[in-house]
Amino acid sequence: SQQGEEDPQALSIQEGENATMNCSYKTSINNLQWYRQNSGRGLVHLILIRSNEREKHSGRLRVTLDTSKKSSSLLITASRAADTASYFCVPSGFQKLVFGTGTRLLVSP
Amino acid sequence: GAGVSQSPSNKVTEKGKDVELRCDPISGHTALYWYRQSLGQGLEFLIYFQGNSAPDKSGLPSDRFSAERTGGSVSTLTIQRTQQEDSAVYLCASSLVQGAGNEQFFGPGTRLTVL
């Protein structure tokens, strides 16, 4: 199995600021996914980036992937209080997905 | 459309009792996962079903834990002789196809409290 390690463990920012979270992993991957978990909506899938992609956008989210460094980043632009949540990166190949401990993001009004 | 559902949403039980937690995956999803999440912690993988293949039970913490998936759809996670350390939120997820993107769709979870 494979597991991503998110960094930092916790991040506090003000509304309107950008939030960047990083992820490192150790094995070869087919794709990498980011998930968000908050008390209101539970655990939901945010975005998937394939191993042959370097960058992907979805609304205010921007994900990068560097397979040579086995790392990924998630950028949330113009953050909102509703972005407060834990964020998990999940590298995946052809095995079961394994979640790490995530980055806890707090966006203050 | 209907998402993943779990029941009950909350379960309070006494130490030593058995509990059953149910998961209804999204129709047509062949892969089903159970996770456990203790307060303030990440997700802990428990067990994974894929179609008719033998389940991957590598995450089950002890032989008190078991799960089955009937007819390739509904799954039940059973915890026998519950202990206080079993208290956690148990999450179920399903995905369409393993190994092809396999975005997981999560249920709302069952919060288990063992007194």
mmCIF file of C-alpha atoms in Angstrom:
data_model
loop_
_atom_site.group_PDB
_atom_site.id
_atom_site.type_symbol
_atom_site.label_atom_id
_atom_site.label_comp_id
_atom_site.label_asym_id
_atom_site.label_seq_id
_atom_site.Cartn_x
_atom_site.Cartn_y
_atom_site.Cartn_z
ATOM 1 C CA SER A 1 0.000 0.000 0.000
ATOM 2 C CA GLN A 2 1.039 3.602 -0.286
ATOM 3 C CA GLN A 3 0.363 6.621 1.853
ATOM 4 C CA GLY A 4 0.854 10.296 1.346
ATOM 5 C CA GLU A 5 2.348 12.480 4.022
ATOM 6 C CA GLU A 6 0.861 15.932 4.236
ATOM 7 C CA ASP A 7 2.758 19.003 5.342
ATOM 8 C CA PRO A 8 2.206 21.100 7.351
ATOM 9 C CA GLN A 9 0.129 19.240 9.891
ATOM 10 C CA ALA A 10 -1.780 22.431 10.656
ATOM 11 C CA LEU A 11 -2.170 25.778 8.897
ATOM 12 C CA SER A 12 -3.954 28.939 10.035
ATOM 13 C CA ILE A 13 -4.672 31.796 7.639
ATOM 14 C CA GLN A 14 -7.030 34.744 7.214
ATOM 15 C CA GLU A 15 -9.896 34.824 4.752
ATOM 16 C CA GLY A 16 -8.729 35.959 1.349
ATOM 17 C CA GLU A 17 -5.242 34.553 1.736
ATOM 18 C CA ASN A 18 -3.941 31.585 -0.231
ATOM 19 C CA ALA A 19 -3.302 28.243 1.430
ATOM 20 C CA THR A 20 -0.677 25.809 0.212
ATOM 21 C CA MET A 21 -0.455 22.234 1.385
ATOM 22 C CA ASN A 22 2.218 19.773 0.363
ATOM 23 C CA CYS A 23 2.270 16.042 -0.019
ATOM 24 C CA SER A 24 5.077 13.537 -0.362
ATOM 25 C CA TYR A 25 4.865 9.856 -1.166
ATOM 26 C CA LYS A 26 7.225 6.965 -1.717
ATOM 27 C CA THR A 27 5.943 4.595 -4.395
ATOM 28 C CA SER A 28 5.072 4.777 -8.067
ATOM 29 C CA ILE A 29 1.577 6.053 -8.692
ATOM 30 C CA ASN A 30 -1.138 5.977 -11.302
ATOM 31 C CA ASN A 31 -2.723 9.148 -10.017
ATOM 32 C CA LEU A 32 -2.962 11.259 -6.887
ATOM 33 C CA GLN A 33 -6.138 12.472 -5.284
ATOM 34 C CA TRP A 34 -6.948 15.169 -2.750
ATOM 35 C CA TYR A 35 -9.828 14.855 -0.323
ATOM 36 C CA ARG A 36 -11.343 17.268 2.182
ATOM 37 C CA GLN A 37 -13.048 16.467 5.443
ATOM 38 C CA ASN A 38 -15.116 18.854 7.502
ATOM 39 C CA SER A 39 -17.856 18.417 10.018
ATOM 40 C CA GLY A 40 -20.553 19.689 7.708
ATOM 41 C CA ARG A 41 -20.035 17.633 4.569
ATOM 42 C CA GLY A 42 -17.957 14.710 5.721
ATOM 43 C CA LEU A 43 -15.157 13.386 3.542
ATOM 44 C CA VAL A 44 -15.352 14.364 -0.121
ATOM 45 C CA HIS A 45 -13.164 14.008 -3.173
ATOM 46 C CA LEU A 46 -11.734 17.291 -4.448
ATOM 47 C CA ILE A 47 -9.545 16.612 -7.416
ATOM 48 C CA LEU A 48 -7.553 13.879 -9.140
ATOM 49 C CA ILE A 49 -4.335 14.416 -11.058
ATOM 50 C CA ARG A 50 -2.898 11.671 -13.229
ATOM 51 C CA SER A 51 0.749 10.711 -13.215
ATOM 52 C CA ASN A 52 1.301 12.190 -16.684
ATOM 53 C CA GLU A 53 -0.125 15.564 -15.666
ATOM 54 C CA ARG A 54 1.869 18.315 -13.993
ATOM 55 C CA GLU A 55 -0.852 20.742 -13.018
ATOM 56 C CA LYS A 56 -4.599 20.768 -12.754
ATOM 57 C CA HIS A 57 -7.154 23.400 -11.830
ATOM 58 C CA SER A 58 -10.649 23.200 -10.416
ATOM 59 C CA GLY A 59 -12.268 26.444 -9.379
ATOM 60 C CA ARG A 60 -10.096 27.950 -6.634
ATOM 61 C CA LEU A 61 -8.009 24.783 -6.398
ATOM 62 C CA ARG A 62 -4.698 24.248 -8.129
ATOM 63 C CA VAL A 63 -2.869 20.960 -7.821
ATOM 64 C CA THR A 64 0.645 20.243 -8.988
ATOM 65 C CA LEU A 65 2.403 16.913 -9.292
ATOM 66 C CA ASP A 66 6.103 16.218 -9.611
ATOM 67 C CA THR A 67 6.587 12.494 -10.033
ATOM 68 C CA SER A 68 10.379 12.850 -10.127
ATOM 69 C CA LYS A 69 10.277 14.267 -6.608
ATOM 70 C CA LYS A 70 7.283 12.187 -5.578
ATOM 71 C CA SER A 71 5.491 15.271 -4.366
ATOM 72 C CA SER A 72 2.287 17.193 -4.892
ATOM 73 C CA SER A 73 0.851 20.464 -3.710
ATOM 74 C CA LEU A 74 -2.641 21.803 -3.270
ATOM 75 C CA LEU A 75 -3.178 25.534 -3.503
ATOM 76 C CA ILE A 76 -6.447 27.098 -2.425
ATOM 77 C CA THR A 77 -6.708 30.689 -3.611
ATOM 78 C CA ALA A 78 -8.782 33.436 -1.976
ATOM 79 C CA SER A 79 -9.623 31.195 0.953
ATOM 80 C CA ARG A 80 -12.956 31.343 2.755
ATOM 81 C CA ALA A 81 -14.013 30.353 6.229
ATOM 82 C CA ALA A 82 -15.881 27.441 4.627
ATOM 83 C CA ASP A 83 -12.532 26.033 3.462
ATOM 84 C CA THR A 84 -11.745 25.187 7.083
ATOM 85 C CA ALA A 85 -11.242 21.432 7.016
ATOM 86 C CA SER A 86 -8.670 18.659 6.987
ATOM 87 C CA TYR A 87 -7.095 17.934 3.612
ATOM 88 C CA PHE A 88 -5.715 14.547 2.630
ATOM 89 C CA CYS A 89 -3.543 13.546 -0.299
ATOM 90 C CA VAL A 90 -3.980 9.990 -1.503
ATOM 91 C CA PRO A 91 -1.493 8.556 -3.977
ATOM 92 C CA SER A 92 -2.946 5.609 -5.841
ATOM 93 C CA GLY A 93 -1.741 2.878 -8.112
ATOM 94 C CA PHE A 94 -3.607 -0.350 -8.491
ATOM 95 C CA GLN A 95 -3.926 -1.015 -4.805
ATOM 96 C CA LYS A 96 -6.244 0.161 -2.093
ATOM 97 C CA LEU A 97 -6.103 3.831 -1.173
ATOM 98 C CA VAL A 98 -4.508 4.696 2.127
ATOM 99 C CA PHE A 99 -5.150 8.001 3.872
ATOM 100 C CA GLY A 100 -2.601 9.814 6.016
ATOM 101 C CA THR A 101 -3.297 12.179 8.887
ATOM 102 C CA GLY A 102 -3.897 15.215 6.678
ATOM 103 C CA THR A 103 -3.352 18.945 6.982
ATOM 104 C CA ARG A 104 -5.765 20.788 9.256
ATOM 105 C CA LEU A 105 -6.571 24.152 7.674
ATOM 106 C CA LEU A 106 -8.201 26.908 9.704
ATOM 107 C CA VAL A 107 -9.426 29.960 7.820
ATOM 108 C CA SER A 108 -10.380 32.805 10.112
ATOM 109 C CA PRO A 109 -12.840 35.524 9.086
ATOM 110 C CA GLY B 1 -28.696 10.396 -6.986
ATOM 111 C CA ALA B 2 -28.230 8.364 -3.835
ATOM 112 C CA GLY B 3 -24.821 8.378 -2.260
ATOM 113 C CA VAL B 4 -23.265 5.969 0.190
ATOM 114 C CA SER B 5 -25.442 5.457 3.225
ATOM 115 C CA GLN B 6 -24.535 4.048 6.601
ATOM 116 C CA SER B 7 -26.562 2.958 9.557
ATOM 117 C CA PRO B 8 -26.900 3.591 12.361
ATOM 118 C CA SER B 9 -25.511 7.111 12.442
ATOM 119 C CA ASN B 10 -24.753 6.735 16.123
ATOM 120 C CA LYS B 11 -24.329 3.646 18.254
ATOM 121 C CA VAL B 12 -23.718 3.533 21.980
ATOM 122 C CA THR B 13 -22.963 0.139 23.417
ATOM 123 C CA GLU B 14 -21.578 -1.423 26.546
ATOM 124 C CA LYS B 15 -18.165 -2.999 26.701
ATOM 125 C CA GLY B 16 -18.325 -6.646 25.738
ATOM 126 C CA LYS B 17 -21.375 -6.373 23.489
ATOM 127 C CA ASP B 18 -21.321 -7.120 19.765
ATOM 128 C CA VAL B 19 -22.242 -4.447 17.223
ATOM 129 C CA GLU B 20 -23.090 -4.481 13.535
ATOM 130 C CA LEU B 21 -22.571 -1.506 11.288
ATOM 131 C CA ARG B 22 -24.151 -1.360 7.857
ATOM 132 C CA CYS B 23 -23.041 0.251 4.604
ATOM 133 C CA ASP B 24 -25.051 0.672 1.415
ATOM 134 C CA PRO B 25 -22.680 1.622 -1.393
ATOM 135 C CA ILE B 26 -23.573 3.499 -4.531
ATOM 136 C CA SER B 27 -25.342 1.182 -6.940
ATOM 137 C CA GLY B 28 -22.933 -0.305 -9.454
ATOM 138 C CA HIS B 29 -19.790 0.401 -7.449
ATOM 139 C CA THR B 30 -17.703 -2.733 -7.308
ATOM 140 C CA ALA B 31 -15.205 -1.629 -4.659
ATOM 141 C CA LEU B 32 -16.145 -1.056 -1.008
ATOM 142 C CA TYR B 33 -13.907 0.092 1.821
ATOM 143 C CA TRP B 34 -14.208 0.362 5.579
ATOM 144 C CA TYR B 35 -12.138 2.852 7.558
ATOM 145 C CA ARG B 36 -11.967 3.876 11.175
ATOM 146 C CA GLN B 37 -11.245 7.364 12.422
ATOM 147 C CA SER B 38 -10.544 8.085 16.041
ATOM 148 C CA LEU B 39 -11.038 11.590 17.431
ATOM 149 C CA GLY B 40 -8.585 14.000 15.856
ATOM 150 C CA GLN B 41 -6.839 11.255 13.903
ATOM 151 C CA GLY B 42 -6.539 10.316 10.270
ATOM 152 C CA LEU B 43 -8.297 7.456 8.581
ATOM 153 C CA GLU B 44 -7.276 3.913 9.415
ATOM 154 C CA PHE B 45 -7.920 1.390 6.661
ATOM 155 C CA LEU B 46 -9.775 -1.713 7.866
ATOM 156 C CA ILE B 47 -10.945 -3.863 4.953
ATOM 157 C CA TYR B 48 -11.520 -3.663 1.226
ATOM 158 C CA PHE B 49 -13.866 -5.614 -1.069
ATOM 159 C CA GLN B 50 -13.451 -5.687 -4.842
ATOM 160 C CA GLY B 51 -16.065 -7.521 -6.857
ATOM 161 C CA ASN B 52 -15.934 -11.261 -6.245
ATOM 162 C CA SER B 53 -12.304 -11.270 -5.179
ATOM 163 C CA ALA B 54 -11.248 -12.265 -1.681
ATOM 164 C CA PRO B 55 -11.373 -9.191 0.549
ATOM 165 C CA ASP B 56 -8.217 -7.453 1.704
ATOM 166 C CA LYS B 57 -8.456 -7.778 5.475
ATOM 167 C CA SER B 58 -4.986 -6.495 6.210
ATOM 168 C CA GLY B 59 -6.215 -3.503 8.207
ATOM 169 C CA LEU B 60 -8.464 -5.285 10.645
ATOM 170 C CA PRO B 61 -6.987 -4.611 14.105
ATOM 171 C CA SER B 62 -7.992 -7.906 15.725
ATOM 172 C CA ASP B 63 -10.005 -11.045 15.162
ATOM 173 C CA ARG B 64 -12.918 -9.369 16.930
ATOM 174 C CA PHE B 65 -13.461 -7.436 13.703
ATOM 175 C CA SER B 66 -15.051 -9.009 10.642
ATOM 176 C CA ALA B 67 -16.924 -7.816 7.599
ATOM 177 C CA GLU B 68 -18.935 -9.309 4.825
ATOM 178 C CA ARG B 69 -20.426 -8.044 1.622
ATOM 179 C CA THR B 70 -23.532 -9.812 0.448
ATOM 180 C CA GLY B 71 -24.451 -9.966 -3.216
ATOM 181 C CA GLY B 72 -21.702 -7.541 -4.090
ATOM 182 C CA SER B 73 -23.651 -4.679 -2.567
ATOM 183 C CA VAL B 74 -24.473 -4.109 1.096
ATOM 184 C CA SER B 75 -21.690 -4.636 3.613
ATOM 185 C CA THR B 76 -21.799 -5.269 7.332
ATOM 186 C CA LEU B 77 -18.896 -4.632 9.704
ATOM 187 C CA THR B 78 -19.174 -6.645 12.906
ATOM 188 C CA ILE B 79 -17.230 -5.959 16.067
ATOM 189 C CA GLN B 80 -17.465 -8.664 18.689
ATOM 190 C CA ARG B 81 -16.879 -8.147 22.392
ATOM 191 C CA THR B 82 -16.424 -4.416 21.948
ATOM 192 C CA GLN B 83 -13.741 -2.592 23.887
ATOM 193 C CA GLN B 84 -13.514 1.084 24.799
ATOM 194 C CA GLU B 85 -10.677 1.551 22.322
ATOM 195 C CA ASP B 86 -13.096 0.571 19.546
ATOM 196 C CA SER B 87 -14.854 3.918 20.016
ATOM 197 C CA ALA B 88 -14.445 5.836 16.773
ATOM 198 C CA VAL B 89 -16.249 6.918 13.639
ATOM 199 C CA TYR B 90 -16.490 4.077 11.154
ATOM 200 C CA LEU B 91 -16.557 5.255 7.561
ATOM 201 C CA CYS B 92 -17.559 3.303 4.502
ATOM 202 C CA ALA B 93 -16.642 4.263 0.956
ATOM 203 C CA SER B 94 -17.311 2.847 -2.467
ATOM 204 C CA SER B 95 -15.716 3.359 -5.843
ATOM 205 C CA LEU B 96 -16.661 2.424 -9.356
ATOM 206 C CA VAL B 97 -13.604 0.528 -10.442
ATOM 207 C CA GLN B 98 -10.398 -0.207 -8.602
ATOM 208 C CA GLY B 99 -7.271 0.945 -10.387
ATOM 209 C CA ALA B 100 -8.925 3.314 -12.854
ATOM 210 C CA GLY B 101 -9.048 6.651 -11.094
ATOM 211 C CA ASN B 102 -10.979 5.032 -8.260
ATOM 212 C CA GLU B 103 -12.371 8.175 -6.680
ATOM 213 C CA GLN B 104 -13.924 7.092 -3.411
ATOM 214 C CA PHE B 105 -17.335 8.258 -2.299
ATOM 215 C CA PHE B 106 -17.768 8.272 1.447
ATOM 216 C CA GLY B 107 -20.775 7.751 3.625
ATOM 217 C CA PRO B 108 -21.551 9.943 6.630
ATOM 218 C CA GLY B 109 -20.116 7.410 9.039
ATOM 219 C CA THR B 110 -21.299 5.623 12.140
ATOM 220 C CA ARG B 111 -20.114 7.075 15.437
ATOM 221 C CA LEU B 112 -19.528 4.176 17.827
ATOM 222 C CA THR B 113 -19.199 4.814 21.535
ATOM 223 C CA VAL B 114 -18.277 1.930 23.802
ATOM 224 C CA LEU B 115 -18.976 2.638 27.451
#
